[in-house]
Amino acid sequence: MLLINITLVMIVLGLLLGFVGAGGSGFIISILTVVFGYPIHVALGTALAAMFFSSLSGSISHYREGNAVLKTGAIVGLSGAAGAWVSSGWSSFIPEDRLGMLTSIMLFASGLALWLRLILVSRRKAITTEQPSTQTSGLRYWFYAILIGLVTGMLSGLFGIGSTPFIQLGLMLLLGMSMRYAAGTTMLVIIPIALAGGAGYMKIGYLDLQLLLAVVIGTMSGSYVGAKFTKRVPAQWLKTSMVITPMIGATILWL
């Protein structure tokens, strides 16, 4: 009965997340811990592993539309997978109350990073480019790509967050990638990060497969329907919702 209730709640959450176009890992973590009483470590592992399925479907769509740079996605993603695998083991050494506080802080930070990304996008609107990136080779390119992957992968593995805003900012600021390609490439990057991070949590005993199934079924079903209503609201409302969604999740977790 508990898993059925979780699935129903995740369907409602998925409707909201699909509507505003947010990842929602913070909300998933908050609901599992605050509402259903799951340990924070289990909630982090579940939220991280659930991102694998949502990112997989999204990345296929972006790749078919030509919005993803496969080479960069592979380099950043594999580096991120290594970071997520290592840092997921670190979470077991952090007490639950402290880990919950740190996760809420990171969710606030991700909201601020998303706000910064939206500012960068608005400033670049006048400069339209079809080039995936200003950097696609050389030592500097490899250094920045691996650095972005390691840092964001460690954040994802330790705090169970998607790190989407941080990945996109890294691709745009360090590799000179346009927003169009940054969005599509980020979906590719998250796949190995979520897979490695989820496997890391499973290894240390913090991944409940039945709970994961309930979360995935609920959020993906709800987000599929919710996404169909996105065009019905003003763009400014959506941008605001995207920024405050992780912050609301952080507030619930903090309280």
PDB file of C-alpha atoms in Angstrom:
ATOM      1  CA  MET A   1       0.000   0.000   0.000  1.00  0.00           C
ATOM      2  CA  LEU A   2       2.883   2.340   0.783  1.00  0.00           C
ATOM      3  CA  LEU A   3       4.409   1.929  -2.675  1.00  0.00           C
ATOM      4  CA  ILE A   4       1.012   2.562  -4.294  1.00  0.00           C
ATOM      5  CA  ASN A   5       0.669   5.799  -2.325  1.00  0.00           C
ATOM      6  CA  ILE A   6       4.190   6.810  -3.345  1.00  0.00           C
ATOM      7  CA  THR A   7       3.389   6.119  -7.004  1.00  0.00           C
ATOM      8  CA  LEU A   8       0.229   8.261  -6.817  1.00  0.00           C
ATOM      9  CA  VAL A   9       2.086  11.130  -5.149  1.00  0.00           C
ATOM     10  CA  MET A  10       4.861  10.890  -7.745  1.00  0.00           C
ATOM     11  CA  ILE A  11       2.293  11.084 -10.545  1.00  0.00           C
ATOM     12  CA  VAL A  12       1.063  14.382  -9.104  1.00  0.00           C
ATOM     13  CA  LEU A  13       4.645  15.562  -8.675  1.00  0.00           C
ATOM     14  CA  GLY A  14       5.443  14.461 -12.225  1.00  0.00           C
ATOM     15  CA  LEU A  15       2.550  16.577 -13.522  1.00  0.00           C
ATOM     16  CA  LEU A  16       4.108  19.632 -11.876  1.00  0.00           C
ATOM     17  CA  LEU A  17       7.647  18.849 -12.980  1.00  0.00           C
ATOM     18  CA  GLY A  18       6.616  18.105 -16.549  1.00  0.00           C
ATOM     19  CA  PHE A  19       4.590  21.310 -16.590  1.00  0.00           C
ATOM     20  CA  VAL A  20       7.451  23.586 -15.490  1.00  0.00           C
ATOM     21  CA  GLY A  21      10.210  21.566 -17.156  1.00  0.00           C
ATOM     22  CA  ALA A  22      12.167  20.922 -13.954  1.00  0.00           C
ATOM     23  CA  GLY A  23      14.198  17.872 -12.993  1.00  0.00           C
ATOM     24  CA  GLY A  24      12.677  17.547  -9.553  1.00  0.00           C
ATOM     25  CA  SER A  25      15.289  15.481  -7.732  1.00  0.00           C
ATOM     26  CA  GLY A  26      15.035  17.857  -4.773  1.00  0.00           C
ATOM     27  CA  PHE A  27      11.281  17.392  -4.560  1.00  0.00           C
ATOM     28  CA  ILE A  28      11.656  13.613  -4.785  1.00  0.00           C
ATOM     29  CA  ILE A  29      14.207  13.606  -1.970  1.00  0.00           C
ATOM     30  CA  SER A  30      12.070  15.904   0.183  1.00  0.00           C
ATOM     31  CA  ILE A  31       8.854  13.917  -0.270  1.00  0.00           C
ATOM     32  CA  LEU A  32      10.487  10.554   0.368  1.00  0.00           C
ATOM     33  CA  THR A  33      12.134  11.784   3.573  1.00  0.00           C
ATOM     34  CA  VAL A  34       9.597  14.229   5.021  1.00  0.00           C
ATOM     35  CA  VAL A  35       6.297  12.672   3.887  1.00  0.00           C
ATOM     36  CA  PHE A  36       7.097   8.954   3.751  1.00  0.00           C
ATOM     37  CA  GLY A  37       9.881   8.796   6.320  1.00  0.00           C
ATOM     38  CA  TYR A  38      12.613   7.180   4.232  1.00  0.00           C
ATOM     39  CA  PRO A  39      16.224   7.703   5.368  1.00  0.00           C
ATOM     40  CA  ILE A  40      17.970  10.525   3.533  1.00  0.00           C
ATOM     41  CA  HIS A  41      20.579   8.151   2.085  1.00  0.00           C
ATOM     42  CA  VAL A  42      17.897   5.948   0.504  1.00  0.00           C
ATOM     43  CA  ALA A  43      16.102   9.032  -0.851  1.00  0.00           C
ATOM     44  CA  LEU A  44      19.314  10.343  -2.424  1.00  0.00           C
ATOM     45  CA  GLY A  45      20.111   7.021  -4.087  1.00  0.00           C
ATOM     46  CA  THR A  46      16.554   6.669  -5.393  1.00  0.00           C
ATOM     47  CA  ALA A  47      16.394  10.207  -6.803  1.00  0.00           C
ATOM     48  CA  LEU A  48      19.772   9.812  -8.487  1.00  0.00           C
ATOM     49  CA  ALA A  49      18.943   6.448 -10.047  1.00  0.00           C
ATOM     50  CA  ALA A  50      15.534   7.709 -11.216  1.00  0.00           C
ATOM     51  CA  MET A  51      17.261  10.408 -13.269  1.00  0.00           C
ATOM     52  CA  PHE A  52      18.789   7.706 -15.459  1.00  0.00           C
ATOM     53  CA  PHE A  53      15.412   6.840 -16.946  1.00  0.00           C
ATOM     54  CA  SER A  54      14.207  10.411 -17.465  1.00  0.00           C
ATOM     55  CA  SER A  55      17.547  11.461 -18.969  1.00  0.00           C
ATOM     56  CA  LEU A  56      17.635   8.452 -21.280  1.00  0.00           C
ATOM     57  CA  SER A  57      14.371   9.330 -22.978  1.00  0.00           C
ATOM     58  CA  GLY A  58      15.265  13.024 -23.140  1.00  0.00           C
ATOM     59  CA  SER A  59      18.738  12.433 -24.571  1.00  0.00           C
ATOM     60  CA  ILE A  60      17.408  10.236 -27.372  1.00  0.00           C
ATOM     61  CA  SER A  61      15.069  13.020 -28.418  1.00  0.00           C
ATOM     62  CA  HIS A  62      17.808  15.675 -28.282  1.00  0.00           C
ATOM     63  CA  TYR A  63      20.254  13.507 -30.214  1.00  0.00           C
ATOM     64  CA  ARG A  64      17.738  12.868 -32.984  1.00  0.00           C
ATOM     65  CA  GLU A  65      17.099  16.614 -33.200  1.00  0.00           C
ATOM     66  CA  GLY A  66      20.837  17.264 -33.518  1.00  0.00           C
ATOM     67  CA  ASN A  67      21.038  19.190 -30.247  1.00  0.00           C
ATOM     68  CA  ALA A  68      23.707  17.057 -28.555  1.00  0.00           C
ATOM     69  CA  VAL A  69      27.477  16.871 -29.056  1.00  0.00           C
ATOM     70  CA  LEU A  70      28.281  13.177 -28.663  1.00  0.00           C
ATOM     71  CA  LYS A  71      32.043  13.574 -28.119  1.00  0.00           C
ATOM     72  CA  THR A  72      31.681  16.171 -25.379  1.00  0.00           C
ATOM     73  CA  GLY A  73      28.796  14.287 -23.799  1.00  0.00           C
ATOM     74  CA  ALA A  74      30.890  11.115 -23.639  1.00  0.00           C
ATOM     75  CA  ILE A  75      33.959  12.811 -22.123  1.00  0.00           C
ATOM     76  CA  VAL A  76      32.035  14.833 -19.532  1.00  0.00           C
ATOM     77  CA  GLY A  77      29.634  11.966 -18.813  1.00  0.00           C
ATOM     78  CA  LEU A  78      32.296   9.312 -18.244  1.00  0.00           C
ATOM     79  CA  SER A  79      34.287  11.691 -16.043  1.00  0.00           C
ATOM     80  CA  GLY A  80      31.102  12.471 -14.154  1.00  0.00           C
ATOM     81  CA  ALA A  81      30.350   8.761 -13.749  1.00  0.00           C
ATOM     82  CA  ALA A  82      33.740   8.278 -12.088  1.00  0.00           C
ATOM     83  CA  GLY A  83      33.054  11.211  -9.759  1.00  0.00           C
ATOM     84  CA  ALA A  84      29.540   9.988  -8.907  1.00  0.00           C
ATOM     85  CA  TRP A  85      30.742   6.438  -8.204  1.00  0.00           C
ATOM     86  CA  VAL A  86      33.379   7.677  -5.759  1.00  0.00           C
ATOM     87  CA  SER A  87      31.296  10.357  -4.006  1.00  0.00           C
ATOM     88  CA  SER A  88      28.227   8.119  -3.562  1.00  0.00           C
ATOM     89  CA  GLY A  89      30.312   6.078  -1.133  1.00  0.00           C
ATOM     90  CA  TRP A  90      31.224   9.195   0.833  1.00  0.00           C
ATOM     91  CA  SER A  91      27.597   9.856   1.749  1.00  0.00           C
ATOM     92  CA  SER A  92      27.545   6.858   4.094  1.00  0.00           C
ATOM     93  CA  PHE A  93      30.076   8.649   6.330  1.00  0.00           C
ATOM     94  CA  ILE A  94      27.863  11.741   6.723  1.00  0.00           C
ATOM     95  CA  PRO A  95      25.186  11.698   9.479  1.00  0.00           C
ATOM     96  CA  GLU A  96      21.588  11.908   8.226  1.00  0.00           C
ATOM     97  CA  ASP A  97      20.794  15.318   9.719  1.00  0.00           C
ATOM     98  CA  ARG A  98      23.952  16.881   8.349  1.00  0.00           C
ATOM     99  CA  LEU A  99      23.522  15.261   4.933  1.00  0.00           C
ATOM    100  CA  GLY A 100      19.959  16.570   4.741  1.00  0.00           C
ATOM    101  CA  MET A 101      21.158  20.088   5.554  1.00  0.00           C
ATOM    102  CA  LEU A 102      23.971  19.920   2.978  1.00  0.00           C
ATOM    103  CA  THR A 103      21.592  18.576   0.326  1.00  0.00           C
ATOM    104  CA  SER A 104      19.132  21.411   0.932  1.00  0.00           C
ATOM    105  CA  ILE A 105      21.972  23.933   0.573  1.00  0.00           C
ATOM    106  CA  MET A 106      22.974  22.356  -2.737  1.00  0.00           C
ATOM    107  CA  LEU A 107      19.378  22.527  -3.954  1.00  0.00           C
ATOM    108  CA  PHE A 108      19.300  26.248  -3.177  1.00  0.00           C
ATOM    109  CA  ALA A 109      22.594  26.596  -5.043  1.00  0.00           C
ATOM    110  CA  SER A 110      21.198  24.737  -8.051  1.00  0.00           C
ATOM    111  CA  GLY A 111      18.259  27.152  -8.143  1.00  0.00           C
ATOM    112  CA  LEU A 112      20.673  30.096  -8.158  1.00  0.00           C
ATOM    113  CA  ALA A 113      22.750  28.406 -10.876  1.00  0.00           C
ATOM    114  CA  LEU A 114      19.604  27.947 -12.941  1.00  0.00           C
ATOM    115  CA  TRP A 115      18.781  31.630 -12.508  1.00  0.00           C
ATOM    116  CA  LEU A 116      22.297  32.527 -13.694  1.00  0.00           C
ATOM    117  CA  ARG A 117      21.873  30.249 -16.697  1.00  0.00           C
ATOM    118  CA  LEU A 118      18.638  32.009 -17.660  1.00  0.00           C
ATOM    119  CA  ILE A 119      20.433  35.368 -17.458  1.00  0.00           C
ATOM    120  CA  LEU A 120      23.190  34.095 -19.751  1.00  0.00           C
ATOM    121  CA  VAL A 121      20.607  32.800 -22.207  1.00  0.00           C
ATOM    122  CA  SER A 122      18.778  36.136 -22.319  1.00  0.00           C
ATOM    123  CA  ARG A 123      22.043  37.971 -22.963  1.00  0.00           C
ATOM    124  CA  ARG A 124      22.988  35.624 -25.777  1.00  0.00           C
ATOM    125  CA  LYS A 125      19.667  35.828 -27.586  1.00  0.00           C
ATOM    126  CA  ALA A 126      21.035  38.446 -29.933  1.00  0.00           C
ATOM    127  CA  ILE A 127      23.934  36.146 -30.832  1.00  0.00           C
ATOM    128  CA  THR A 128      22.611  33.104 -32.633  1.00  0.00           C
ATOM    129  CA  THR A 129      25.102  30.389 -33.533  1.00  0.00           C
ATOM    130  CA  GLU A 130      24.760  26.906 -34.942  1.00  0.00           C
ATOM    131  CA  GLN A 131      28.226  25.913 -33.777  1.00  0.00           C
ATOM    132  CA  PRO A 132      28.088  23.285 -31.010  1.00  0.00           C
ATOM    133  CA  SER A 133      31.086  24.764 -29.214  1.00  0.00           C
ATOM    134  CA  THR A 134      34.012  27.092 -29.693  1.00  0.00           C
ATOM    135  CA  GLN A 135      36.266  24.371 -28.285  1.00  0.00           C
ATOM    136  CA  THR A 136      36.202  20.805 -29.566  1.00  0.00           C
ATOM    137  CA  SER A 137      39.818  19.661 -29.294  1.00  0.00           C
ATOM    138  CA  GLY A 138      43.144  20.360 -27.640  1.00  0.00           C
ATOM    139  CA  LEU A 139      44.512  19.986 -24.128  1.00  0.00           C
ATOM    140  CA  ARG A 140      42.436  22.836 -22.763  1.00  0.00           C
ATOM    141  CA  TYR A 141      39.241  21.278 -24.118  1.00  0.00           C
ATOM    142  CA  TRP A 142      40.000  17.904 -22.526  1.00  0.00           C
ATOM    143  CA  PHE A 143      40.963  19.514 -19.212  1.00  0.00           C
ATOM    144  CA  TYR A 144      37.749  21.554 -18.977  1.00  0.00           C
ATOM    145  CA  ALA A 145      35.545  18.662 -20.143  1.00  0.00           C
ATOM    146  CA  ILE A 146      36.988  16.277 -17.563  1.00  0.00           C
ATOM    147  CA  LEU A 147      36.861  18.957 -14.854  1.00  0.00           C
ATOM    148  CA  ILE A 148      33.170  19.677 -15.525  1.00  0.00           C
ATOM    149  CA  GLY A 149      32.407  15.963 -15.378  1.00  0.00           C
ATOM    150  CA  LEU A 150      34.327  15.255 -12.170  1.00  0.00           C
ATOM    151  CA  VAL A 151      32.919  18.214 -10.237  1.00  0.00           C
ATOM    152  CA  THR A 152      29.295  17.804 -11.269  1.00  0.00           C
ATOM    153  CA  GLY A 153      29.484  14.019 -10.966  1.00  0.00           C
ATOM    154  CA  MET A 154      30.750  14.289  -7.394  1.00  0.00           C
ATOM    155  CA  LEU A 155      27.947  16.721  -6.555  1.00  0.00           C
ATOM    156  CA  SER A 156      25.382  14.337  -8.011  1.00  0.00           C
ATOM    157  CA  GLY A 157      26.754  11.270  -6.271  1.00  0.00           C
ATOM    158  CA  LEU A 158      27.088  12.921  -2.878  1.00  0.00           C
ATOM    159  CA  PHE A 159      23.844  14.900  -2.781  1.00  0.00           C
ATOM    160  CA  GLY A 160      21.606  12.951  -5.176  1.00  0.00           C
ATOM    161  CA  ILE A 161      20.938  16.014  -7.346  1.00  0.00           C
ATOM    162  CA  GLY A 162      20.968  16.142 -11.125  1.00  0.00           C
ATOM    163  CA  SER A 163      23.483  19.008 -11.326  1.00  0.00           C
ATOM    164  CA  THR A 164      21.826  20.023 -14.596  1.00  0.00           C
ATOM    165  CA  PRO A 165      22.312  23.803 -14.115  1.00  0.00           C
ATOM    166  CA  PHE A 166      25.956  23.298 -13.110  1.00  0.00           C
ATOM    167  CA  ILE A 167      26.669  21.084 -16.130  1.00  0.00           C
ATOM    168  CA  GLN A 168      25.042  23.529 -18.512  1.00  0.00           C
ATOM    169  CA  LEU A 169      26.903  26.488 -17.020  1.00  0.00           C
ATOM    170  CA  GLY A 170      30.189  24.601 -17.350  1.00  0.00           C
ATOM    171  CA  LEU A 171      29.519  23.725 -20.980  1.00  0.00           C
ATOM    172  CA  MET A 172      28.548  27.302 -21.808  1.00  0.00           C
ATOM    173  CA  LEU A 173      31.200  29.197 -19.821  1.00  0.00           C
ATOM    174  CA  LEU A 174      34.219  26.883 -20.101  1.00  0.00           C
ATOM    175  CA  LEU A 175      33.627  25.225 -23.484  1.00  0.00           C
ATOM    176  CA  GLY A 176      31.784  28.090 -25.174  1.00  0.00           C
ATOM    177  CA  MET A 177      28.790  25.914 -26.052  1.00  0.00           C
ATOM    178  CA  SER A 178      25.526  27.503 -27.146  1.00  0.00           C
ATOM    179  CA  MET A 179      22.426  26.994 -24.991  1.00  0.00           C
ATOM    180  CA  ARG A 180      20.806  24.718 -27.552  1.00  0.00           C
ATOM    181  CA  TYR A 181      23.708  22.281 -27.562  1.00  0.00           C
ATOM    182  CA  ALA A 182      24.365  22.663 -23.836  1.00  0.00           C
ATOM    183  CA  ALA A 183      20.816  21.554 -23.032  1.00  0.00           C
ATOM    184  CA  GLY A 184      20.954  18.509 -25.295  1.00  0.00           C
ATOM    185  CA  THR A 185      24.494  17.493 -24.327  1.00  0.00           C
ATOM    186  CA  THR A 186      23.647  17.741 -20.620  1.00  0.00           C
ATOM    187  CA  MET A 187      21.019  15.037 -21.043  1.00  0.00           C
ATOM    188  CA  LEU A 188      23.705  12.725 -22.428  1.00  0.00           C
ATOM    189  CA  VAL A 189      26.037  13.592 -19.552  1.00  0.00           C
ATOM    190  CA  ILE A 190      23.491  12.742 -16.856  1.00  0.00           C
ATOM    191  CA  ILE A 191      22.948   9.169 -18.131  1.00  0.00           C
ATOM    192  CA  PRO A 192      26.323   7.720 -17.014  1.00  0.00           C
ATOM    193  CA  ILE A 193      26.354   9.934 -13.907  1.00  0.00           C
ATOM    194  CA  ALA A 194      22.957   8.675 -12.746  1.00  0.00           C
ATOM    195  CA  LEU A 195      23.834   5.083 -13.623  1.00  0.00           C
ATOM    196  CA  ALA A 196      27.159   5.125 -11.767  1.00  0.00           C
ATOM    197  CA  GLY A 197      25.762   7.048  -8.807  1.00  0.00           C
ATOM    198  CA  GLY A 198      22.767   4.732  -8.493  1.00  0.00           C
ATOM    199  CA  ALA A 199      25.057   1.709  -8.681  1.00  0.00           C
ATOM    200  CA  GLY A 200      27.243   3.257  -5.990  1.00  0.00           C
ATOM    201  CA  TYR A 201      24.285   3.671  -3.642  1.00  0.00           C
ATOM    202  CA  MET A 202      23.165   0.120  -4.400  1.00  0.00           C
ATOM    203  CA  LYS A 203      26.637  -1.165  -3.531  1.00  0.00           C
ATOM    204  CA  ILE A 204      26.500   0.389  -0.059  1.00  0.00           C
ATOM    205  CA  GLY A 205      22.899  -0.765   0.481  1.00  0.00           C
ATOM    206  CA  TYR A 206      21.011   2.508   0.014  1.00  0.00           C
ATOM    207  CA  LEU A 207      18.977   1.747  -3.113  1.00  0.00           C
ATOM    208  CA  ASP A 208      15.508   0.208  -2.785  1.00  0.00           C
ATOM    209  CA  LEU A 209      14.570  -1.211  -6.206  1.00  0.00           C
ATOM    210  CA  GLN A 210      10.837  -1.416  -5.432  1.00  0.00           C
ATOM    211  CA  LEU A 211      10.846   2.199  -4.280  1.00  0.00           C
ATOM    212  CA  LEU A 212      12.802   3.176  -7.387  1.00  0.00           C
ATOM    213  CA  LEU A 213      10.214   1.487  -9.606  1.00  0.00           C
ATOM    214  CA  ALA A 214       7.362   3.349  -7.887  1.00  0.00           C
ATOM    215  CA  VAL A 215       9.151   6.681  -8.260  1.00  0.00           C
ATOM    216  CA  VAL A 216      10.042   6.111 -11.924  1.00  0.00           C
ATOM    217  CA  ILE A 217       6.540   4.983 -12.914  1.00  0.00           C
ATOM    218  CA  GLY A 218       4.926   7.901 -11.104  1.00  0.00           C
ATOM    219  CA  THR A 219       7.206  10.735 -12.202  1.00  0.00           C
ATOM    220  CA  MET A 220       7.538   9.651 -15.839  1.00  0.00           C
ATOM    221  CA  SER A 221       3.787   9.114 -16.213  1.00  0.00           C
ATOM    222  CA  GLY A 222       2.963  12.455 -14.655  1.00  0.00           C
ATOM    223  CA  SER A 223       5.666  14.438 -16.473  1.00  0.00           C
ATOM    224  CA  TYR A 224       4.561  13.049 -19.847  1.00  0.00           C
ATOM    225  CA  VAL A 225       1.075  14.461 -19.297  1.00  0.00           C
ATOM    226  CA  GLY A 226       2.232  17.652 -17.594  1.00  0.00           C
ATOM    227  CA  ALA A 227       4.564  18.570 -20.455  1.00  0.00           C
ATOM    228  CA  LYS A 228       1.564  18.830 -22.781  1.00  0.00           C
ATOM    229  CA  PHE A 229       0.305  21.884 -20.858  1.00  0.00           C
ATOM    230  CA  THR A 230       3.584  23.830 -20.815  1.00  0.00           C
ATOM    231  CA  LYS A 231       2.643  26.093 -23.724  1.00  0.00           C
ATOM    232  CA  ARG A 232      -0.512  27.241 -21.927  1.00  0.00           C
ATOM    233  CA  VAL A 233       1.274  29.560 -19.497  1.00  0.00           C
ATOM    234  CA  PRO A 234       3.476  32.641 -20.048  1.00  0.00           C
ATOM    235  CA  ALA A 235       7.187  31.966 -20.534  1.00  0.00           C
ATOM    236  CA  GLN A 236       8.111  34.173 -17.563  1.00  0.00           C
ATOM    237  CA  TRP A 237       6.005  31.984 -15.255  1.00  0.00           C
ATOM    238  CA  LEU A 238       7.859  28.916 -16.459  1.00  0.00           C
ATOM    239  CA  LYS A 239      11.261  30.516 -15.919  1.00  0.00           C
ATOM    240  CA  THR A 240      10.308  31.554 -12.398  1.00  0.00           C
ATOM    241  CA  SER A 241       8.931  28.089 -11.629  1.00  0.00           C
ATOM    242  CA  MET A 242      12.116  26.427 -12.883  1.00  0.00           C
ATOM    243  CA  VAL A 243      14.202  28.511 -10.479  1.00  0.00           C
ATOM    244  CA  ILE A 244      12.022  28.198  -7.368  1.00  0.00           C
ATOM    245  CA  THR A 245      11.171  24.483  -7.771  1.00  0.00           C
ATOM    246  CA  PRO A 246      14.505  23.189  -6.367  1.00  0.00           C
ATOM    247  CA  MET A 247      14.386  25.904  -3.713  1.00  0.00           C
ATOM    248  CA  ILE A 248      10.961  24.751  -2.529  1.00  0.00           C
ATOM    249  CA  GLY A 249      12.278  21.205  -2.305  1.00  0.00           C
ATOM    250  CA  ALA A 250      15.241  22.516  -0.331  1.00  0.00           C
ATOM    251  CA  THR A 251      12.946  24.404   2.062  1.00  0.00           C
ATOM    252  CA  ILE A 252      10.836  21.307   2.738  1.00  0.00           C
ATOM    253  CA  LEU A 253      13.960  19.248   3.374  1.00  0.00           C
ATOM    254  CA  TRP A 254      15.453  21.940   5.616  1.00  0.00           C
ATOM    255  CA  LEU A 255      12.287  22.266   7.729  1.00  0.00           C
TER     256      LEU A 255
END
